[in-house]
Amino acid sequence: MMSDTAVVDSRTSAEALRPSDGGTGTAIHALIERLYPLCRSLTGNGLRATLAILGEELARDDIALDLHEVPSGTQVFDWTIPREWNIHDAYVKNSRGDRIIDFRRSNLHVVSYSTPVHATMSLAELRPHLHSDQRHPAWIPYRTSYYQPAWGFCLAHSQLVSLPEDRYEVCIDSTLTDGHLTYGEALLRGEIDDEVLISCHVCHPSLCNDNLSGLATAVFLAKALRQRPRRHSYRFLFVPGLIGPITWLARNESTWHRVKHGLVLACIGDAGHSTYKRTRHGALDIDRAVEHVLRTADLPYEIRDFSPYGYDERQYCSPGVNLPVGCLMRSPYDRFSEYHTSADDLDLVRPEALADSLRKVVAVAEVLDGNRRYINQSPKGEPQLGRRGLYAPTGGSLHRNEDQHAMLWVLNLSDGQHALLEIADRSGIAFATIRRAADALESAGLLKEARSPSAS
Ligand code: ZN
């Protein structure tokens, strides 16, 4: 999945992030730390243990995480739920009995979904089963073999090239049996049944940015939204990559239509700038909401057009599904060299970056929830704002000035055709200010919400 894009140091913009977050970034990082040691995969007990921790964390705020177990062999569109994989131990021992490659030191040492093996062999026989990354000789790469039965070990290239001729004892104590695929789902009900879908892949072992950052940020997003009034309902999916969203989609086809906006959260905790990948359509409310939030955050950011590779947005945006789902990241997989290696560790993800990402996703939710259309109740000439206490007679601070500009924009474009987000974009004023102006005008009887069904 690596592209030709130049890899830049993903740590360079850390100083641009605001340091103070009231401890939220530290709390998100602490959740990542708790999840980090578990050996997750597409299926199995590591995945279940992860979902149990997420469920425990959500339960502190009275949010229920529903767990689903889908049997191996179940057909989900063009795919079949695979057998369940569990691993207990794995190692390569030299002839002196030293565990020179040891699953207990890093779960990345074993190719995920490795079939069981216990044998003694020469280096030449072992060599085809060893995987390393020459470009980063000190790091252990992450490899999987989900849909092709195989076994293997991953190790630092520097260790691989120094392995002597020997008789090696090779053991992977794993099981691959009929079982289940597990995923977690939480729903925060809002005023309306229209949903915002938040989805993260939960299948990677000890890797932090990809994607413990996504899981932990989604959990804290749910906690934040739980505390405030919500117009939309918010559905959170914690699913193994690719097969997980396909499974959810196959089991919930009758309710796809409720999903009006959606985001995949991935690689969202490193110190690089925010990156948004647009929906397949490219100009839906979710696209405009995220782009507005990034543009007004006063930090560097990047917008990418949709492509049919990347994370689980490609399932939600497949042509027969075509849900309005974009993907919010910091450094995408092709822009941080630590991607899918042991260097994607607890130091790569930063509390201040996690807090900044969470702030932005909460702001996106505020835009989606607050983006309504209104009708100006006094459209013939400007209404007299001073009489209603909405106009500062002697002029005033710049802030006050912006509030008044916002009121004039909202009054002018509230003809039932323009939603507040469009007014924010057209005026260049932040959505929160536009929303505040609309609230003041509505309280003064100058605006009424347009009740006709809207595109949002
Ligand atoms: Zn990945």
Short mmCIF file of C-alpha atoms and ligand atoms in Angstrom, two decimals:
data_model
loop_
_atom_site.label_atom_id
_atom_site.label_comp_id
_atom_site.label_asym_id
_atom_site.label_seq_id
_atom_site.Cartn_x
_atom_site.Cartn_y
_atom_site.Cartn_z
CA MET A 1 0.00 0.00 0.00
CA MET A 2 3.03 2.31 -0.06
CA SER A 3 2.95 4.90 -2.82
CA ASP A 4 5.72 6.98 -4.35
CA THR A 5 4.86 10.00 -2.22
CA ALA A 6 7.89 11.31 -0.37
CA VAL A 7 7.92 10.34 3.27
CA VAL A 8 8.37 13.30 5.55
CA ASP A 9 9.13 13.34 9.23
CA SER A 10 5.73 13.07 10.84
CA ARG A 11 6.99 14.68 14.03
CA THR A 12 7.87 18.08 12.59
CA SER A 13 4.69 20.00 13.27
CA ALA A 14 4.27 18.98 16.94
CA GLU A 15 5.10 22.47 18.15
CA ALA A 16 2.23 23.91 16.10
CA LEU A 17 -0.32 22.02 18.19
CA ARG A 18 -1.83 23.69 21.19
CA PRO A 19 -0.32 22.12 24.30
CA SER A 20 -3.20 22.56 26.73
CA ASP A 21 -6.13 20.16 26.38
CA GLY A 22 -7.30 19.73 29.95
CA GLY A 23 -5.79 16.26 30.15
CA THR A 24 -7.90 14.73 27.37
CA GLY A 25 -4.90 13.97 25.15
CA THR A 26 -3.19 12.23 28.04
CA ALA A 27 -6.33 10.18 28.75
CA ILE A 28 -6.61 9.11 25.09
CA HIS A 29 -2.92 8.17 25.12
CA ALA A 30 -3.40 6.17 28.33
CA LEU A 31 -6.14 4.12 26.62
CA ILE A 32 -3.78 3.43 23.71
CA GLU A 33 -1.14 2.30 26.21
CA ARG A 34 -3.60 -0.14 27.74
CA LEU A 35 -4.53 -1.63 24.36
CA TYR A 36 -1.00 -1.69 22.95
CA PRO A 37 0.24 -5.08 24.30
CA LEU A 38 -2.75 -7.12 23.05
CA CYS A 39 -2.27 -9.33 20.01
CA ARG A 40 -5.21 -8.35 17.84
CA SER A 41 -6.07 -9.84 14.48
CA LEU A 42 -9.09 -10.18 12.19
CA THR A 43 -10.64 -12.55 14.72
CA GLY A 44 -9.81 -14.14 18.06
CA ASN A 45 -9.35 -13.45 21.73
CA GLY A 46 -6.99 -10.48 21.34
CA LEU A 47 -9.72 -8.72 19.40
CA ARG A 48 -12.30 -9.67 22.05
CA ALA A 49 -10.04 -8.43 24.87
CA THR A 50 -9.64 -5.13 22.99
CA LEU A 51 -13.39 -4.72 22.58
CA ALA A 52 -13.83 -5.55 26.28
CA ILE A 53 -11.52 -2.67 27.23
CA LEU A 54 -13.28 -0.29 24.84
CA GLY A 55 -16.62 -1.42 26.29
CA GLU A 56 -15.37 -0.85 29.84
CA GLU A 57 -14.17 2.65 28.95
CA LEU A 58 -17.48 3.51 27.23
CA ALA A 59 -19.49 2.09 30.13
CA ARG A 60 -17.97 4.71 32.45
CA ASP A 61 -20.15 7.18 30.54
CA ASP A 62 -23.15 4.84 30.34
CA ILE A 63 -22.54 3.99 26.70
CA ALA A 64 -23.25 0.37 25.78
CA LEU A 65 -20.90 -1.37 23.36
CA ASP A 66 -22.80 -4.23 21.70
CA LEU A 67 -20.63 -7.16 20.71
CA HIS A 68 -21.48 -9.21 17.64
CA GLU A 69 -20.10 -12.70 16.94
CA VAL A 70 -20.47 -13.84 13.33
CA PRO A 71 -19.69 -17.54 12.68
CA SER A 72 -16.81 -18.62 10.42
CA GLY A 73 -18.09 -19.62 7.00
CA THR A 74 -20.83 -16.95 6.93
CA GLN A 75 -21.13 -15.42 3.48
CA VAL A 76 -20.92 -11.61 3.49
CA PHE A 77 -21.32 -10.27 -0.03
CA ASP A 78 -18.37 -11.63 -2.02
CA TRP A 79 -16.44 -12.70 1.09
CA THR A 80 -16.61 -15.53 3.64
CA ILE A 81 -15.93 -15.02 7.35
CA PRO A 82 -12.59 -16.80 7.88
CA ARG A 83 -11.70 -19.28 10.56
CA GLU A 84 -10.88 -17.82 13.97
CA TRP A 85 -7.19 -17.39 14.79
CA ASN A 86 -5.70 -17.56 18.27
CA ILE A 87 -2.08 -17.63 19.33
CA HIS A 88 -0.53 -18.67 22.62
CA ASP A 89 3.20 -18.51 22.00
CA ALA A 90 5.75 -18.47 19.19
CA TYR A 91 9.53 -18.50 18.96
CA VAL A 92 12.60 -19.47 17.02
CA LYS A 93 15.27 -21.06 19.23
CA ASN A 94 18.91 -21.58 18.26
CA SER A 95 20.71 -24.84 19.03
CA ARG A 96 21.69 -23.48 22.47
CA GLY A 97 18.00 -23.09 23.33
CA ASP A 98 17.89 -19.24 23.26
CA ARG A 99 14.63 -17.72 22.01
CA ILE A 100 16.23 -15.52 19.37
CA ILE A 101 12.83 -14.49 17.95
CA ASP A 102 10.25 -14.27 20.69
CA PHE A 103 6.53 -13.52 20.36
CA ARG A 104 6.50 -12.57 24.04
CA ARG A 105 8.80 -9.62 23.31
CA SER A 106 6.72 -8.32 20.38
CA ASN A 107 3.57 -9.74 18.84
CA LEU A 108 4.73 -8.28 15.50
CA HIS A 109 7.31 -11.11 15.34
CA VAL A 110 4.61 -13.51 14.09
CA VAL A 111 2.89 -13.15 10.72
CA SER A 112 -0.74 -12.63 11.71
CA TYR A 113 -2.89 -15.70 10.96
CA SER A 114 0.16 -18.00 10.87
CA THR A 115 -0.79 -21.67 10.77
CA PRO A 116 0.71 -23.78 13.59
CA VAL A 117 4.19 -25.24 13.15
CA HIS A 118 6.69 -27.04 15.37
CA ALA A 119 9.81 -28.31 13.63
CA THR A 120 13.59 -28.16 13.57
CA MET A 121 15.20 -26.84 10.41
CA SER A 122 18.26 -25.30 8.81
CA LEU A 123 18.62 -21.59 8.14
CA ALA A 124 18.01 -22.26 4.43
CA GLU A 125 14.70 -23.95 5.25
CA LEU A 126 13.68 -21.23 7.68
CA ARG A 127 14.73 -18.31 5.49
CA PRO A 128 11.65 -18.23 3.17
CA HIS A 129 9.48 -17.79 6.28
CA LEU A 130 11.40 -14.74 7.58
CA HIS A 131 10.30 -11.19 6.70
CA SER A 132 12.24 -7.98 7.26
CA ASP A 133 12.40 -4.44 5.92
CA GLN A 134 15.77 -3.48 4.43
CA ARG A 135 14.92 0.22 4.35
CA HIS A 136 14.52 0.33 8.13
CA PRO A 137 16.89 -2.35 9.39
CA ALA A 138 16.18 -1.82 13.10
CA TRP A 139 12.40 -2.15 12.88
CA ILE A 140 10.19 -5.25 12.91
CA PRO A 141 7.72 -5.11 10.01
CA TYR A 142 4.03 -6.07 10.37
CA ARG A 143 2.83 -8.80 8.01
CA THR A 144 -0.39 -10.78 7.66
CA SER A 145 -1.56 -13.82 5.76
CA TYR A 146 -5.29 -13.79 6.36
CA TYR A 147 -6.62 -15.48 3.29
CA GLN A 148 -3.64 -17.71 2.29
CA PRO A 149 -2.62 -20.45 4.76
CA ALA A 150 1.03 -19.74 5.65
CA TRP A 151 3.33 -19.24 8.62
CA GLY A 152 6.15 -16.80 9.16
CA PHE A 153 8.19 -14.59 11.44
CA CYS A 154 9.04 -10.90 11.14
CA LEU A 155 12.27 -9.49 12.48
CA ALA A 156 14.64 -6.57 12.20
CA HIS A 157 16.69 -6.76 9.01
CA SER A 158 19.86 -6.22 11.06
CA GLN A 159 19.07 -9.42 12.98
CA LEU A 160 18.12 -11.35 9.86
CA VAL A 161 21.47 -10.72 8.12
CA SER A 162 23.38 -11.74 11.24
CA LEU A 163 21.69 -15.14 11.68
CA PRO A 164 24.33 -17.91 11.57
CA GLU A 165 23.97 -21.40 10.09
CA ASP A 166 22.37 -23.50 12.83
CA ARG A 167 19.62 -26.01 13.57
CA TYR A 168 16.64 -23.88 14.59
CA GLU A 169 13.63 -24.98 16.61
CA VAL A 170 10.63 -23.22 15.14
CA CYS A 171 7.35 -23.05 17.04
CA ILE A 172 4.11 -21.25 16.37
CA ASP A 173 1.55 -22.39 18.92
CA SER A 174 -1.56 -21.09 17.18
CA THR A 175 -5.01 -22.42 16.34
CA LEU A 176 -7.06 -21.77 13.25
CA THR A 177 -10.52 -23.22 13.80
CA ASP A 178 -14.18 -22.59 13.09
CA GLY A 179 -15.17 -19.82 15.46
CA HIS A 180 -16.37 -16.24 15.06
CA LEU A 181 -15.54 -12.81 13.80
CA THR A 182 -16.19 -10.25 16.53
CA TYR A 183 -17.05 -6.59 16.18
CA GLY A 184 -18.35 -3.86 18.45
CA GLU A 185 -21.11 -1.34 17.83
CA ALA A 186 -22.39 1.55 19.95
CA LEU A 187 -25.29 3.87 19.21
CA LEU A 188 -25.86 7.28 20.77
CA ARG A 189 -29.42 8.24 19.96
CA GLY A 190 -30.12 11.82 18.95
CA GLU A 191 -33.29 13.82 18.22
CA ILE A 192 -33.57 12.21 14.79
CA ASP A 193 -32.87 8.75 13.39
CA ASP A 194 -30.49 10.11 10.75
CA GLU A 195 -27.07 8.81 11.65
CA VAL A 196 -23.46 9.85 11.62
CA LEU A 197 -21.31 6.73 11.24
CA ILE A 198 -17.87 6.63 12.89
CA SER A 199 -15.84 3.57 11.91
CA CYS A 200 -12.36 2.34 12.90
CA HIS A 201 -10.39 -0.81 12.15
CA VAL A 202 -9.58 -2.78 15.26
CA CYS A 203 -7.48 -5.64 13.83
CA HIS A 204 -3.87 -4.45 14.11
CA PRO A 205 -1.65 -5.80 16.92
CA SER A 206 0.93 -3.60 18.71
CA LEU A 207 0.71 -0.61 16.34
CA CYS A 208 -0.33 2.76 17.72
CA ASN A 209 -1.06 5.30 15.01
CA ASP A 210 -2.52 2.61 12.75
CA ASN A 211 -4.92 2.22 14.44
CA LEU A 212 -5.13 2.39 18.23
CA SER A 213 -5.23 6.16 17.72
CA GLY A 214 -8.49 5.78 15.79
CA LEU A 215 -10.10 3.47 18.36
CA ALA A 216 -9.14 5.61 21.34
CA THR A 217 -10.19 8.87 19.64
CA ALA A 218 -13.56 7.34 18.69
CA VAL A 219 -14.13 6.25 22.30
CA PHE A 220 -13.42 9.76 23.56
CA LEU A 221 -15.61 11.23 20.81
CA ALA A 222 -18.49 9.05 22.05
CA LYS A 223 -17.85 10.23 25.62
CA ALA A 224 -17.83 13.88 24.51
CA LEU A 225 -21.02 13.54 22.46
CA ARG A 226 -22.74 11.68 25.29
CA GLN A 227 -22.47 14.86 27.39
CA ARG A 228 -24.22 17.16 24.90
CA PRO A 229 -27.53 17.46 23.07
CA ARG A 230 -27.37 15.62 19.75
CA ARG A 231 -29.51 16.17 16.69
CA HIS A 232 -28.18 13.16 14.76
CA SER A 233 -27.78 9.70 16.18
CA TYR A 234 -24.14 8.60 16.23
CA ARG A 235 -23.20 5.01 15.40
CA PHE A 236 -19.70 3.79 16.30
CA LEU A 237 -18.26 0.69 14.65
CA PHE A 238 -15.13 -1.05 15.90
CA VAL A 239 -14.53 -3.58 13.16
CA PRO A 240 -11.64 -5.62 11.79
CA GLY A 241 -10.35 -4.06 8.55
CA LEU A 242 -12.04 -4.85 5.22
CA ILE A 243 -14.04 -7.93 6.27
CA GLY A 244 -15.47 -6.03 9.28
CA PRO A 245 -17.26 -3.21 7.41
CA ILE A 246 -18.31 -5.69 4.73
CA THR A 247 -19.84 -7.87 7.45
CA TRP A 248 -21.64 -4.91 9.05
CA LEU A 249 -22.90 -3.73 5.65
CA ALA A 250 -24.13 -7.22 4.71
CA ARG A 251 -26.03 -7.57 8.00
CA ASN A 252 -27.56 -4.07 7.99
CA GLU A 253 -28.54 -3.36 4.41
CA SER A 254 -32.07 -2.33 5.41
CA THR A 255 -30.74 0.54 7.56
CA TRP A 256 -27.98 1.93 5.33
CA HIS A 257 -30.29 4.76 4.37
CA ARG A 258 -30.10 6.18 7.89
CA VAL A 259 -26.39 6.96 7.46
CA LYS A 260 -26.35 10.58 6.31
CA HIS A 261 -22.71 11.34 7.12
CA GLY A 262 -19.73 9.23 8.09
CA LEU A 263 -16.06 9.22 8.95
CA VAL A 264 -13.41 6.55 9.13
CA LEU A 265 -10.82 7.49 11.77
CA ALA A 266 -7.34 6.13 11.07
CA CYS A 267 -3.75 7.20 11.82
CA ILE A 268 -5.05 10.15 13.78
CA GLY A 269 -2.52 10.44 16.63
CA ASP A 270 0.87 11.34 15.13
CA ALA A 271 2.24 14.87 15.13
CA GLY A 272 1.79 15.41 11.39
CA HIS A 273 -0.93 17.73 10.11
CA SER A 274 -4.55 16.66 9.64
CA THR A 275 -5.45 15.01 6.34
CA TYR A 276 -8.98 14.51 5.08
CA LYS A 277 -9.83 12.10 2.30
CA ARG A 278 -13.11 13.02 0.63
CA THR A 279 -16.08 10.77 0.01
CA ARG A 280 -16.54 9.13 -3.36
CA HIS A 281 -18.93 11.96 -4.28
CA GLY A 282 -16.48 14.58 -3.04
CA ALA A 283 -18.78 17.49 -2.13
CA LEU A 284 -21.28 16.17 0.41
CA ASP A 285 -22.11 17.76 3.76
CA ILE A 286 -19.49 15.63 5.53
CA ASP A 287 -16.85 16.82 3.05
CA ARG A 288 -17.82 20.45 3.49
CA ALA A 289 -18.07 20.11 7.28
CA VAL A 290 -14.61 18.57 7.68
CA GLU A 291 -13.03 20.99 5.23
CA HIS A 292 -14.61 23.94 7.05
CA VAL A 293 -13.30 22.72 10.41
CA LEU A 294 -9.79 22.16 9.05
CA ARG A 295 -9.74 25.49 7.22
CA THR A 296 -10.79 27.45 10.30
CA ALA A 297 -8.50 25.57 12.75
CA ASP A 298 -5.53 27.75 11.81
CA LEU A 299 -3.13 24.82 11.44
CA PRO A 300 -1.68 23.19 8.31
CA TYR A 301 -3.90 20.52 6.72
CA GLU A 302 -4.32 18.58 3.51
CA ILE A 303 -7.37 17.49 1.51
CA ARG A 304 -7.20 14.42 -0.69
CA ASP A 305 -9.71 13.28 -3.25
CA PHE A 306 -11.29 9.85 -2.95
CA SER A 307 -9.39 6.80 -4.17
CA PRO A 308 -10.53 3.17 -3.93
CA TYR A 309 -7.65 2.14 -1.63
CA GLY A 310 -6.74 3.15 1.89
CA TYR A 311 -8.94 2.26 4.86
CA ASP A 312 -12.52 1.10 5.29
CA GLU A 313 -14.01 4.13 3.52
CA ARG A 314 -13.42 2.09 0.38
CA GLN A 315 -16.04 -0.46 1.51
CA TYR A 316 -18.57 2.21 2.53
CA CYS A 317 -17.85 3.99 -0.77
CA SER A 318 -18.05 0.90 -2.99
CA PRO A 319 -20.47 1.57 -5.87
CA GLY A 320 -23.30 -0.65 -4.62
CA VAL A 321 -23.15 0.92 -1.14
CA ASN A 322 -22.04 4.50 -1.79
CA LEU A 323 -22.48 5.87 1.71
CA PRO A 324 -21.34 9.44 2.49
CA VAL A 325 -18.17 8.40 4.35
CA GLY A 326 -14.83 10.21 4.27
CA CYS A 327 -11.64 9.47 6.18
CA LEU A 328 -9.92 11.69 8.72
CA MET A 329 -6.26 11.08 9.44
CA ARG A 330 -3.15 12.95 10.41
CA SER A 331 -0.31 11.31 8.44
CA PRO A 332 -1.75 8.80 5.96
CA TYR A 333 0.02 5.47 5.54
CA ASP A 334 2.13 6.77 2.68
CA ARG A 335 3.45 9.72 4.65
CA PHE A 336 5.02 8.17 7.74
CA SER A 337 7.89 5.76 7.47
CA GLU A 338 6.98 4.03 10.75
CA TYR A 339 3.77 2.71 9.11
CA HIS A 340 3.26 -1.05 9.67
CA THR A 341 6.46 -1.43 11.68
CA SER A 342 7.43 -1.71 15.34
CA ALA A 343 8.32 2.02 15.20
CA ASP A 344 4.59 2.84 15.11
CA ASP A 345 4.79 2.79 18.87
CA LEU A 346 3.68 4.72 21.95
CA ASP A 347 6.14 7.54 21.21
CA LEU A 348 4.81 8.14 17.69
CA VAL A 349 1.35 9.04 18.97
CA ARG A 350 1.23 12.29 20.91
CA PRO A 351 -1.30 13.44 23.50
CA GLU A 352 -1.44 16.93 21.95
CA ALA A 353 -2.08 15.48 18.48
CA LEU A 354 -4.78 13.13 19.79
CA ALA A 355 -6.46 16.03 21.60
CA ASP A 356 -6.29 18.17 18.46
CA SER A 357 -7.85 15.38 16.38
CA LEU A 358 -10.61 14.88 18.94
CA ARG A 359 -11.31 18.63 19.04
CA LYS A 360 -11.68 18.62 15.26
CA VAL A 361 -14.02 15.61 15.15
CA VAL A 362 -16.19 17.14 17.88
CA ALA A 363 -16.27 20.36 15.83
CA VAL A 364 -17.35 18.37 12.76
CA ALA A 365 -20.19 16.85 14.82
CA GLU A 366 -21.20 20.34 15.95
CA VAL A 367 -21.32 21.49 12.32
CA LEU A 368 -23.35 18.45 11.20
CA ASP A 369 -25.78 18.84 14.11
CA GLY A 370 -26.09 22.61 13.82
CA ASN A 371 -26.30 22.88 10.04
CA ARG A 372 -29.92 23.91 9.45
CA ARG A 373 -31.79 26.09 7.00
CA TYR A 374 -33.82 29.10 8.17
CA ILE A 375 -36.23 31.63 6.79
CA ASN A 376 -35.78 35.32 7.51
CA GLN A 377 -39.03 36.56 9.06
CA SER A 378 -38.32 40.22 8.15
CA PRO A 379 -36.79 39.99 4.68
CA LYS A 380 -37.87 43.35 3.26
CA GLY A 381 -34.87 45.52 4.01
CA GLU A 382 -32.62 44.81 6.97
CA PRO A 383 -34.55 44.35 10.19
CA GLN A 384 -33.73 46.85 12.90
CA LEU A 385 -31.26 44.95 15.07
CA GLY A 386 -30.68 47.72 17.66
CA ARG A 387 -34.33 47.71 18.70
CA ARG A 388 -33.95 44.01 19.50
CA GLY A 389 -30.69 44.39 21.43
CA LEU A 390 -28.70 42.71 18.65
CA TYR A 391 -26.66 45.70 17.55
CA ALA A 392 -23.86 47.42 19.50
CA PRO A 393 -24.67 51.13 18.97
CA THR A 394 -21.17 52.53 19.47
CA GLY A 395 -19.37 49.87 17.52
CA GLY A 396 -16.96 47.82 19.51
CA SER A 397 -14.42 45.10 19.50
CA LEU A 398 -13.53 43.17 16.37
CA HIS A 399 -15.21 40.15 17.93
CA ARG A 400 -18.48 42.08 18.25
CA ASN A 401 -18.07 43.23 14.69
CA GLU A 402 -17.75 39.66 13.47
CA ASP A 403 -20.89 38.64 15.35
CA GLN A 404 -22.78 41.42 13.57
CA HIS A 405 -21.38 40.49 10.19
CA ALA A 406 -22.47 36.94 10.92
CA MET A 407 -26.03 38.13 11.69
CA LEU A 408 -26.19 40.08 8.44
CA TRP A 409 -24.96 37.08 6.46
CA VAL A 410 -27.45 34.75 8.15
CA LEU A 411 -30.34 37.17 7.59
CA ASN A 412 -29.40 37.72 3.98
CA LEU A 413 -29.01 34.06 3.01
CA SER A 414 -31.80 32.62 5.15
CA ASP A 415 -34.26 32.19 2.31
CA GLY A 416 -34.72 28.50 3.00
CA GLN A 417 -32.21 27.59 0.30
CA HIS A 418 -28.92 28.05 2.14
CA ALA A 419 -27.89 26.04 5.18
CA LEU A 420 -25.67 27.61 7.83
CA LEU A 421 -22.54 25.75 6.70
CA GLU A 422 -22.91 27.24 3.25
CA ILE A 423 -23.33 30.66 4.83
CA ALA A 424 -20.19 30.09 6.91
CA ASP A 425 -18.18 29.10 3.85
CA ARG A 426 -19.49 31.95 1.73
CA SER A 427 -18.89 34.58 4.43
CA GLY A 428 -15.53 33.21 5.55
CA ILE A 429 -16.81 33.28 9.14
CA ALA A 430 -16.36 30.25 11.41
CA PHE A 431 -19.40 27.99 11.68
CA ALA A 432 -19.64 28.41 15.47
CA THR A 433 -20.01 32.19 15.02
CA ILE A 434 -22.65 31.73 12.31
CA ARG A 435 -24.49 29.25 14.52
CA ARG A 436 -24.39 31.71 17.46
CA ALA A 437 -25.80 34.47 15.21
CA ALA A 438 -28.62 32.20 14.05
CA ASP A 439 -29.46 31.34 17.67
CA ALA A 440 -29.63 35.05 18.60
CA LEU A 441 -31.78 35.87 15.56
CA GLU A 442 -34.09 32.94 16.21
CA SER A 443 -34.54 34.01 19.84
CA ALA A 444 -35.44 37.50 18.63
CA GLY A 445 -38.09 36.04 16.31
CA LEU A 446 -36.23 37.04 13.16
CA LEU A 447 -35.58 33.47 11.93
CA LYS A 448 -37.66 30.34 11.68
CA GLU A 449 -36.23 26.98 10.78
CA ALA A 450 -37.19 25.89 7.26
CA ARG A 451 -39.05 22.65 7.78
CA SER A 452 -38.88 21.35 4.23
CA PRO A 453 -36.77 18.22 3.91
CA SER A 454 -33.21 19.22 3.13
CA ALA A 455 -30.31 17.45 1.53
CA SER A 456 -28.66 17.06 4.91
ZN ZN B 1 -2.79 -0.87 8.64
#
